Amino acid sequence: MAHIVVSLGGSVLIPDDRDAEYLRKVAELFRRLAKDYPLVIVCGGGKVSRYYISVLKKLDENRDAQDRMGIDVTRLNAKLLQLAIGEDCYQKIPKRVKKAVEEASRYRIIVMGGTTPGHTTDTVAAMIAERLKAERIVNATSVESAYSEDPRTNPEAVRYERLSHKELLDLVNKGKHEAGPSDVFDRRGAEVAMKSDIPIYIVNGRDLREFEAAIRGEKVKGTVVGI
Ligand code: UTP
């Protein structure tokens, strides 16, 4: 059975909103779904990584140091999720895509964070999905779906049910030149998914029904890319 690769944003995992309760429930969901779908879950850094990176910027530390600190935080988040899942998952945190891909043939659940400086965990998820020839990528974010603009600043923003990979790429490229809206999926990751023709489901990871539907490839309220 083909793998599902999950990019789980730090803003979903630890937004400081009943996080332990969420972790317990999402861990239960992963344990249950892993019986049907082998999972690789790549955790993001969220506001904790952004905080460290902002302090390092003020200390005039270079981009490499900032990225390495960001990676450390993603791995801390991965450890947190790994503990919540328990012994059903591989007990180490793979530090490289190659290692994750190797272990994915032996374990039903792999949990990890970032790998090397210069990209984000969405790209790591896409790279792993490419190597594993995964069925789909599920991007669990803190928004309901992809929008034409940031819905918090523009109530007229259009919500997308479906996009092609090219349309997603245009959307995130557009976002780069505008202040504010954070991209729904990292540009490099979207390029990798387009090249390998892997669908991406963009859903609110705090909505566990929605999260489950996305992992199963069923109908979601969020955005389906590339189908
Ligand atoms: P995230 O993947 O969480 O970045 O990694 P993000 O998309 O900017 O954050 P969210 O989605 O808003 O939470 C956190 C930071 O860690 C570094 C980058 O600096 C990134 O911004 N990182 C992460 C790497 O350099 N390489 C990796 O493989 C992963």
PDB file of C-alpha atoms and ligand atoms in Angstrom:
ATOM      1  CA  MET A   1       0.000   0.000   0.000  1.00  0.00           C
ATOM      2  CA  ALA A   2       1.337   3.425  -0.955  1.00  0.00           C
ATOM      3  CA  HIS A   3       2.397   5.842   1.748  1.00  0.00           C
ATOM      4  CA  ILE A   4       0.688   9.021   2.855  1.00  0.00           C
ATOM      5  CA  VAL A   5       3.043  11.848   3.805  1.00  0.00           C
ATOM      6  CA  VAL A   6       1.708  14.425   6.266  1.00  0.00           C
ATOM      7  CA  SER A   7       3.147  17.920   6.644  1.00  0.00           C
ATOM      8  CA  LEU A   8       1.926  18.881  10.099  1.00  0.00           C
ATOM      9  CA  GLY A   9       2.373  22.579  10.804  1.00  0.00           C
ATOM     10  CA  GLY A  10       3.720  23.703  14.162  1.00  0.00           C
ATOM     11  CA  SER A  11       0.741  26.061  14.296  1.00  0.00           C
ATOM     12  CA  VAL A  12      -1.498  22.965  14.378  1.00  0.00           C
ATOM     13  CA  LEU A  13       0.582  20.992  16.864  1.00  0.00           C
ATOM     14  CA  ILE A  14       1.347  23.589  19.524  1.00  0.00           C
ATOM     15  CA  PRO A  15      -0.628  26.825  19.091  1.00  0.00           C
ATOM     16  CA  ASP A  16      -1.072  26.947  22.899  1.00  0.00           C
ATOM     17  CA  ASP A  17      -4.726  25.951  22.636  1.00  0.00           C
ATOM     18  CA  ARG A  18      -5.529  22.703  24.515  1.00  0.00           C
ATOM     19  CA  ASP A  19      -2.393  21.230  22.948  1.00  0.00           C
ATOM     20  CA  ALA A  20      -2.135  18.127  25.155  1.00  0.00           C
ATOM     21  CA  GLU A  21      -5.763  17.247  24.432  1.00  0.00           C
ATOM     22  CA  TYR A  22      -5.149  17.673  20.696  1.00  0.00           C
ATOM     23  CA  LEU A  23      -1.922  15.654  20.809  1.00  0.00           C
ATOM     24  CA  ARG A  24      -3.672  12.782  22.550  1.00  0.00           C
ATOM     25  CA  LYS A  25      -6.465  12.728  19.965  1.00  0.00           C
ATOM     26  CA  VAL A  26      -4.305  13.171  16.881  1.00  0.00           C
ATOM     27  CA  ALA A  27      -1.923  10.455  18.118  1.00  0.00           C
ATOM     28  CA  GLU A  28      -4.888   8.108  18.464  1.00  0.00           C
ATOM     29  CA  LEU A  29      -5.982   9.029  14.921  1.00  0.00           C
ATOM     30  CA  PHE A  30      -2.514   8.280  13.503  1.00  0.00           C
ATOM     31  CA  ARG A  31      -2.293   4.929  15.317  1.00  0.00           C
ATOM     32  CA  ARG A  32      -5.702   3.933  13.952  1.00  0.00           C
ATOM     33  CA  LEU A  33      -5.121   5.108  10.369  1.00  0.00           C
ATOM     34  CA  ALA A  34      -1.632   3.605  10.186  1.00  0.00           C
ATOM     35  CA  LYS A  35      -3.276   0.180  10.141  1.00  0.00           C
ATOM     36  CA  ASP A  36      -4.617   1.072   6.670  1.00  0.00           C
ATOM     37  CA  TYR A  37      -2.036   3.631   5.485  1.00  0.00           C
ATOM     38  CA  PRO A  38       1.671   3.734   6.294  1.00  0.00           C
ATOM     39  CA  LEU A  39       2.368   7.292   7.438  1.00  0.00           C
ATOM     40  CA  VAL A  40       5.355   9.611   7.370  1.00  0.00           C
ATOM     41  CA  ILE A  41       4.601  12.700   9.455  1.00  0.00           C
ATOM     42  CA  VAL A  42       6.839  15.759   9.083  1.00  0.00           C
ATOM     43  CA  CYS A  43       6.367  18.299  11.891  1.00  0.00           C
ATOM     44  CA  GLY A  44       6.848  22.059  11.454  1.00  0.00           C
ATOM     45  CA  GLY A  45       8.259  24.555  13.928  1.00  0.00           C
ATOM     46  CA  GLY A  46       5.379  26.998  14.395  1.00  0.00           C
ATOM     47  CA  LYS A  47       5.668  30.117  16.501  1.00  0.00           C
ATOM     48  CA  VAL A  48       8.449  28.676  18.673  1.00  0.00           C
ATOM     49  CA  SER A  49      10.790  28.410  15.682  1.00  0.00           C
ATOM     50  CA  ARG A  50       9.724  31.859  14.476  1.00  0.00           C
ATOM     51  CA  TYR A  51      10.560  33.286  17.900  1.00  0.00           C
ATOM     52  CA  TYR A  52      14.064  31.764  17.983  1.00  0.00           C
ATOM     53  CA  ILE A  53      14.720  32.842  14.412  1.00  0.00           C
ATOM     54  CA  SER A  54      13.643  36.423  15.175  1.00  0.00           C
ATOM     55  CA  VAL A  55      16.041  36.573  18.145  1.00  0.00           C
ATOM     56  CA  LEU A  56      18.911  35.191  16.050  1.00  0.00           C
ATOM     57  CA  LYS A  57      18.176  37.823  13.390  1.00  0.00           C
ATOM     58  CA  LYS A  58      18.543  40.550  16.015  1.00  0.00           C
ATOM     59  CA  LEU A  59      21.843  38.977  17.031  1.00  0.00           C
ATOM     60  CA  ASP A  60      22.910  39.282  13.342  1.00  0.00           C
ATOM     61  CA  GLU A  61      23.327  35.537  13.058  1.00  0.00           C
ATOM     62  CA  ASN A  62      23.281  34.343   9.473  1.00  0.00           C
ATOM     63  CA  ARG A  63      20.562  32.483   7.643  1.00  0.00           C
ATOM     64  CA  ASP A  64      22.258  29.142   8.111  1.00  0.00           C
ATOM     65  CA  ALA A  65      22.265  29.528  11.911  1.00  0.00           C
ATOM     66  CA  GLN A  66      18.623  30.643  11.833  1.00  0.00           C
ATOM     67  CA  ASP A  67      17.626  27.631   9.741  1.00  0.00           C
ATOM     68  CA  ARG A  68      19.514  25.211  11.983  1.00  0.00           C
ATOM     69  CA  MET A  69      17.717  26.591  15.021  1.00  0.00           C
ATOM     70  CA  GLY A  70      14.419  26.246  13.140  1.00  0.00           C
ATOM     71  CA  ILE A  71      15.259  22.613  12.363  1.00  0.00           C
ATOM     72  CA  ASP A  72      16.023  21.924  16.041  1.00  0.00           C
ATOM     73  CA  VAL A  73      12.559  23.180  16.965  1.00  0.00           C
ATOM     74  CA  THR A  74      10.848  21.039  14.298  1.00  0.00           C
ATOM     75  CA  ARG A  75      12.618  18.016  15.774  1.00  0.00           C
ATOM     76  CA  LEU A  76      11.494  18.954  19.282  1.00  0.00           C
ATOM     77  CA  ASN A  77       7.925  19.067  17.995  1.00  0.00           C
ATOM     78  CA  ALA A  78       8.469  15.721  16.306  1.00  0.00           C
ATOM     79  CA  LYS A  79       9.681  14.263  19.613  1.00  0.00           C
ATOM     80  CA  LEU A  80       6.555  15.556  21.334  1.00  0.00           C
ATOM     81  CA  LEU A  81       4.296  13.876  18.768  1.00  0.00           C
ATOM     82  CA  GLN A  82       6.378  10.713  18.852  1.00  0.00           C
ATOM     83  CA  LEU A  83       5.925  10.443  22.620  1.00  0.00           C
ATOM     84  CA  ALA A  84       2.178  10.993  22.227  1.00  0.00           C
ATOM     85  CA  ILE A  85       1.955   8.210  19.611  1.00  0.00           C
ATOM     86  CA  GLY A  86       4.034   5.807  21.682  1.00  0.00           C
ATOM     87  CA  GLU A  87       5.548   2.541  20.589  1.00  0.00           C
ATOM     88  CA  ASP A  88       3.576   2.210  17.346  1.00  0.00           C
ATOM     89  CA  CYS A  89       6.083   4.450  15.585  1.00  0.00           C
ATOM     90  CA  TYR A  90       9.777   4.304  14.730  1.00  0.00           C
ATOM     91  CA  GLN A  91      11.435   5.500  17.924  1.00  0.00           C
ATOM     92  CA  LYS A  92      14.109   7.725  16.365  1.00  0.00           C
ATOM     93  CA  ILE A  93      13.795  10.970  14.435  1.00  0.00           C
ATOM     94  CA  PRO A  94      15.280  10.543  10.958  1.00  0.00           C
ATOM     95  CA  LYS A  95      17.498  13.504  10.138  1.00  0.00           C
ATOM     96  CA  ARG A  96      17.633  12.935   6.400  1.00  0.00           C
ATOM     97  CA  VAL A  97      15.121  12.130   3.668  1.00  0.00           C
ATOM     98  CA  LYS A  98      17.118   9.023   2.716  1.00  0.00           C
ATOM     99  CA  LYS A  99      16.913   7.588   6.244  1.00  0.00           C
ATOM    100  CA  ALA A 100      13.189   8.346   6.505  1.00  0.00           C
ATOM    101  CA  VAL A 101      12.543   6.576   3.207  1.00  0.00           C
ATOM    102  CA  GLU A 102      14.542   3.531   4.334  1.00  0.00           C
ATOM    103  CA  GLU A 103      12.728   3.244   7.662  1.00  0.00           C
ATOM    104  CA  ALA A 104       9.340   3.832   6.016  1.00  0.00           C
ATOM    105  CA  SER A 105       9.537   0.346   4.531  1.00  0.00           C
ATOM    106  CA  ARG A 106       9.923  -1.136   8.025  1.00  0.00           C
ATOM    107  CA  TYR A 107       7.605   0.959  10.233  1.00  0.00           C
ATOM    108  CA  ARG A 108       3.961   1.987   9.852  1.00  0.00           C
ATOM    109  CA  ILE A 109       4.597   5.439  11.350  1.00  0.00           C
ATOM    110  CA  ILE A 110       7.663   7.657  10.973  1.00  0.00           C
ATOM    111  CA  VAL A 111       7.727  11.047  12.720  1.00  0.00           C
ATOM    112  CA  MET A 112      10.364  13.642  11.905  1.00  0.00           C
ATOM    113  CA  GLY A 113      11.126  17.340  11.546  1.00  0.00           C
ATOM    114  CA  GLY A 114      13.359  19.254   9.153  1.00  0.00           C
ATOM    115  CA  THR A 115      16.508  18.025   7.435  1.00  0.00           C
ATOM    116  CA  THR A 116      18.934  20.620   6.052  1.00  0.00           C
ATOM    117  CA  PRO A 117      18.987  24.450   5.976  1.00  0.00           C
ATOM    118  CA  GLY A 118      17.413  26.285   3.079  1.00  0.00           C
ATOM    119  CA  HIS A 119      13.868  24.973   2.908  1.00  0.00           C
ATOM    120  CA  THR A 120      10.877  24.195   5.116  1.00  0.00           C
ATOM    121  CA  THR A 121       9.188  21.038   6.318  1.00  0.00           C
ATOM    122  CA  ASP A 122       6.613  21.198   3.464  1.00  0.00           C
ATOM    123  CA  THR A 123       9.526  20.653   1.089  1.00  0.00           C
ATOM    124  CA  VAL A 124      10.851  17.785   3.217  1.00  0.00           C
ATOM    125  CA  ALA A 125       7.380  16.197   3.055  1.00  0.00           C
ATOM    126  CA  ALA A 126       7.273  16.617  -0.742  1.00  0.00           C
ATOM    127  CA  MET A 127      10.787  15.166  -1.168  1.00  0.00           C
ATOM    128  CA  ILE A 128       9.868  12.107   0.895  1.00  0.00           C
ATOM    129  CA  ALA A 129       6.581  11.721  -0.999  1.00  0.00           C
ATOM    130  CA  GLU A 130       8.505  11.826  -4.268  1.00  0.00           C
ATOM    131  CA  ARG A 131      10.976   9.111  -3.201  1.00  0.00           C
ATOM    132  CA  LEU A 132       8.256   6.886  -1.732  1.00  0.00           C
ATOM    133  CA  LYS A 133       5.929   7.454  -4.700  1.00  0.00           C
ATOM    134  CA  ALA A 134       3.359   8.381  -2.069  1.00  0.00           C
ATOM    135  CA  GLU A 135      -0.363   8.309  -2.755  1.00  0.00           C
ATOM    136  CA  ARG A 136      -0.780  11.893  -1.546  1.00  0.00           C
ATOM    137  CA  ILE A 137       0.582  14.634   0.674  1.00  0.00           C
ATOM    138  CA  VAL A 138      -1.700  15.937   3.411  1.00  0.00           C
ATOM    139  CA  ASN A 139      -0.833  19.460   4.459  1.00  0.00           C
ATOM    140  CA  ALA A 140      -2.381  19.970   7.899  1.00  0.00           C
ATOM    141  CA  THR A 141      -2.508  23.716   8.454  1.00  0.00           C
ATOM    142  CA  SER A 142      -4.292  26.186  10.715  1.00  0.00           C
ATOM    143  CA  VAL A 143      -6.583  27.455   7.909  1.00  0.00           C
ATOM    144  CA  GLU A 144      -9.576  25.696   6.349  1.00  0.00           C
ATOM    145  CA  SER A 145      -8.261  25.623   2.776  1.00  0.00           C
ATOM    146  CA  ALA A 146      -6.314  27.565   0.169  1.00  0.00           C
ATOM    147  CA  TYR A 147      -7.717  31.044  -0.526  1.00  0.00           C
ATOM    148  CA  SER A 148      -7.042  33.629  -3.235  1.00  0.00           C
ATOM    149  CA  GLU A 149      -5.930  36.030  -0.497  1.00  0.00           C
ATOM    150  CA  ASP A 150      -5.611  36.087   3.258  1.00  0.00           C
ATOM    151  CA  PRO A 151      -9.241  35.692   4.470  1.00  0.00           C
ATOM    152  CA  ARG A 152      -8.375  37.429   7.751  1.00  0.00           C
ATOM    153  CA  THR A 153      -7.615  40.664   5.918  1.00  0.00           C
ATOM    154  CA  ASN A 154      -9.956  40.274   2.937  1.00  0.00           C
ATOM    155  CA  PRO A 155     -13.390  38.794   3.635  1.00  0.00           C
ATOM    156  CA  GLU A 156     -13.958  38.659  -0.141  1.00  0.00           C
ATOM    157  CA  ALA A 157     -11.141  36.131  -0.542  1.00  0.00           C
ATOM    158  CA  VAL A 158     -12.159  33.200  -2.757  1.00  0.00           C
ATOM    159  CA  ARG A 159     -11.921  29.739  -1.246  1.00  0.00           C
ATOM    160  CA  TYR A 160     -10.603  27.025  -3.543  1.00  0.00           C
ATOM    161  CA  GLU A 161     -12.006  23.505  -3.537  1.00  0.00           C
ATOM    162  CA  ARG A 162      -9.701  22.301  -6.288  1.00  0.00           C
ATOM    163  CA  LEU A 163      -6.513  23.580  -7.857  1.00  0.00           C
ATOM    164  CA  SER A 164      -4.036  22.204 -10.356  1.00  0.00           C
ATOM    165  CA  HIS A 165      -0.395  22.045  -9.230  1.00  0.00           C
ATOM    166  CA  LYS A 166       0.312  24.971 -11.553  1.00  0.00           C
ATOM    167  CA  GLU A 167      -2.481  27.041  -9.985  1.00  0.00           C
ATOM    168  CA  LEU A 168      -1.116  26.310  -6.498  1.00  0.00           C
ATOM    169  CA  LEU A 169       2.321  27.390  -7.636  1.00  0.00           C
ATOM    170  CA  ASP A 170       0.944  30.638  -9.091  1.00  0.00           C
ATOM    171  CA  LEU A 171      -0.882  31.248  -5.823  1.00  0.00           C
ATOM    172  CA  VAL A 172       2.153  30.791  -3.584  1.00  0.00           C
ATOM    173  CA  ASN A 173       4.371  32.793  -5.950  1.00  0.00           C
ATOM    174  CA  LYS A 174       1.855  35.624  -5.774  1.00  0.00           C
ATOM    175  CA  GLY A 175       1.879  35.384  -1.968  1.00  0.00           C
ATOM    176  CA  LYS A 176       5.634  35.934  -1.935  1.00  0.00           C
ATOM    177  CA  HIS A 177       5.259  39.462  -3.234  1.00  0.00           C
ATOM    178  CA  GLU A 178       2.529  40.515  -0.860  1.00  0.00           C
ATOM    179  CA  ALA A 179       2.895  41.309   2.804  1.00  0.00           C
ATOM    180  CA  GLY A 180       1.050  39.199   5.322  1.00  0.00           C
ATOM    181  CA  PRO A 181      -0.525  35.992   4.062  1.00  0.00           C
ATOM    182  CA  SER A 182       1.517  32.967   4.934  1.00  0.00           C
ATOM    183  CA  ASP A 183       1.702  30.467   2.102  1.00  0.00           C
ATOM    184  CA  VAL A 184      -0.557  27.434   2.329  1.00  0.00           C
ATOM    185  CA  PHE A 185       2.226  25.232   0.975  1.00  0.00           C
ATOM    186  CA  ASP A 186       5.877  26.013   0.508  1.00  0.00           C
ATOM    187  CA  ARG A 187       6.803  26.907  -3.112  1.00  0.00           C
ATOM    188  CA  ARG A 188       9.647  24.432  -3.466  1.00  0.00           C
ATOM    189  CA  GLY A 189       7.509  21.675  -2.037  1.00  0.00           C
ATOM    190  CA  ALA A 190       4.745  22.540  -4.516  1.00  0.00           C
ATOM    191  CA  GLU A 191       7.287  22.313  -7.360  1.00  0.00           C
ATOM    192  CA  VAL A 192       8.420  18.863  -6.235  1.00  0.00           C
ATOM    193  CA  ALA A 193       4.809  17.659  -5.942  1.00  0.00           C
ATOM    194  CA  MET A 194       4.021  19.009  -9.425  1.00  0.00           C
ATOM    195  CA  LYS A 195       7.078  17.330 -10.962  1.00  0.00           C
ATOM    196  CA  SER A 196       6.111  13.975  -9.431  1.00  0.00           C
ATOM    197  CA  ASP A 197       2.377  14.506  -9.954  1.00  0.00           C
ATOM    198  CA  ILE A 198       1.500  13.842  -6.306  1.00  0.00           C
ATOM    199  CA  PRO A 199      -1.845  15.255  -5.091  1.00  0.00           C
ATOM    200  CA  ILE A 200      -1.829  17.596  -2.068  1.00  0.00           C
ATOM    201  CA  TYR A 201      -4.759  17.866   0.330  1.00  0.00           C
ATOM    202  CA  ILE A 202      -4.762  21.158   2.238  1.00  0.00           C
ATOM    203  CA  VAL A 203      -6.919  20.897   5.368  1.00  0.00           C
ATOM    204  CA  ASN A 204      -7.359  22.280   8.852  1.00  0.00           C
ATOM    205  CA  GLY A 205      -5.345  19.874  10.989  1.00  0.00           C
ATOM    206  CA  ARG A 206      -7.248  20.777  14.138  1.00  0.00           C
ATOM    207  CA  ASP A 207     -10.440  19.385  12.573  1.00  0.00           C
ATOM    208  CA  LEU A 208      -9.827  15.688  13.091  1.00  0.00           C
ATOM    209  CA  ARG A 209     -12.691  14.500  10.875  1.00  0.00           C
ATOM    210  CA  GLU A 210     -11.288  16.582   8.082  1.00  0.00           C
ATOM    211  CA  PHE A 211      -7.757  15.356   8.807  1.00  0.00           C
ATOM    212  CA  GLU A 212      -8.935  11.731   8.656  1.00  0.00           C
ATOM    213  CA  ALA A 213     -10.840  12.297   5.384  1.00  0.00           C
ATOM    214  CA  ALA A 214      -7.713  13.825   3.832  1.00  0.00           C
ATOM    215  CA  ILE A 215      -5.499  10.899   4.865  1.00  0.00           C
ATOM    216  CA  ARG A 216      -8.098   8.491   3.461  1.00  0.00           C
ATOM    217  CA  GLY A 217      -8.386  10.501   0.243  1.00  0.00           C
ATOM    218  CA  GLU A 218     -12.091  11.163   0.800  1.00  0.00           C
ATOM    219  CA  LYS A 219     -14.075  14.343   0.197  1.00  0.00           C
ATOM    220  CA  VAL A 220     -12.784  17.283   2.261  1.00  0.00           C
ATOM    221  CA  LYS A 221     -13.886  20.832   3.030  1.00  0.00           C
ATOM    222  CA  GLY A 222     -10.359  21.991   2.276  1.00  0.00           C
ATOM    223  CA  THR A 223      -8.501  22.176  -1.040  1.00  0.00           C
ATOM    224  CA  VAL A 224      -7.481  19.259  -3.222  1.00  0.00           C
ATOM    225  CA  VAL A 225      -4.528  19.988  -5.485  1.00  0.00           C
ATOM    226  CA  GLY A 226      -3.611  18.022  -8.581  1.00  0.00           C
ATOM    227  CA  ILE A 227      -6.590  15.688  -9.050  1.00  0.00           C
TER     228      ILE A 227
HETATM  229  P1  UTP B   1       8.790  25.139   9.171  1.00  0.00           P
HETATM  230  O1  UTP B   1       8.690  24.079   8.155  1.00  0.00           O
HETATM  231  O2  UTP B   1       7.864  25.112  10.315  1.00  0.00           O
HETATM  232  O3  UTP B   1       8.784  26.574   8.459  1.00  0.00           O
HETATM  233  O4  UTP B   1      10.277  25.170   9.701  1.00  0.00           O
HETATM  234  P2  UTP B   1       7.618  27.567   8.050  1.00  0.00           P
HETATM  235  O5  UTP B   1       6.823  26.957   6.953  1.00  0.00           O
HETATM  236  O6  UTP B   1       8.314  28.863   7.785  1.00  0.00           O
HETATM  237  O7  UTP B   1       6.781  27.671   9.372  1.00  0.00           O
HETATM  238  P3  UTP B   1       5.190  27.600   9.625  1.00  0.00           P
HETATM  239  O8  UTP B   1       4.607  26.705   8.557  1.00  0.00           O
HETATM  240  O9  UTP B   1       4.749  29.011   9.524  1.00  0.00           O
HETATM  241  O10 UTP B   1       5.101  26.994  10.991  1.00  0.00           O
HETATM  242  C1  UTP B   1      10.721  26.196  10.579  1.00  0.00           C
HETATM  243  C2  UTP B   1      12.015  26.777  10.093  1.00  0.00           C
HETATM  244  O11 UTP B   1      13.071  25.814  10.205  1.00  0.00           O
HETATM  245  C3  UTP B   1      13.984  25.915   9.131  1.00  0.00           C
HETATM  246  C4  UTP B   1      13.525  27.106   8.290  1.00  0.00           C
HETATM  247  O12 UTP B   1      14.189  28.257   8.772  1.00  0.00           O
HETATM  248  C5  UTP B   1      12.027  27.177   8.608  1.00  0.00           C
HETATM  249  O13 UTP B   1      11.487  28.466   8.407  1.00  0.00           O
HETATM  250  N1  UTP B   1      14.025  24.627   8.373  1.00  0.00           N
HETATM  251  C6  UTP B   1      13.048  23.689   8.535  1.00  0.00           C
HETATM  252  C7  UTP B   1      15.104  24.345   7.535  1.00  0.00           C
HETATM  253  O14 UTP B   1      16.010  25.173   7.348  1.00  0.00           O
HETATM  254  N2  UTP B   1      15.158  23.130   6.903  1.00  0.00           N
HETATM  255  C8  UTP B   1      14.202  22.174   7.068  1.00  0.00           C
HETATM  256  O15 UTP B   1      14.310  21.073   6.474  1.00  0.00           O
HETATM  257  C9  UTP B   1      13.110  22.490   7.888  1.00  0.00           C
END
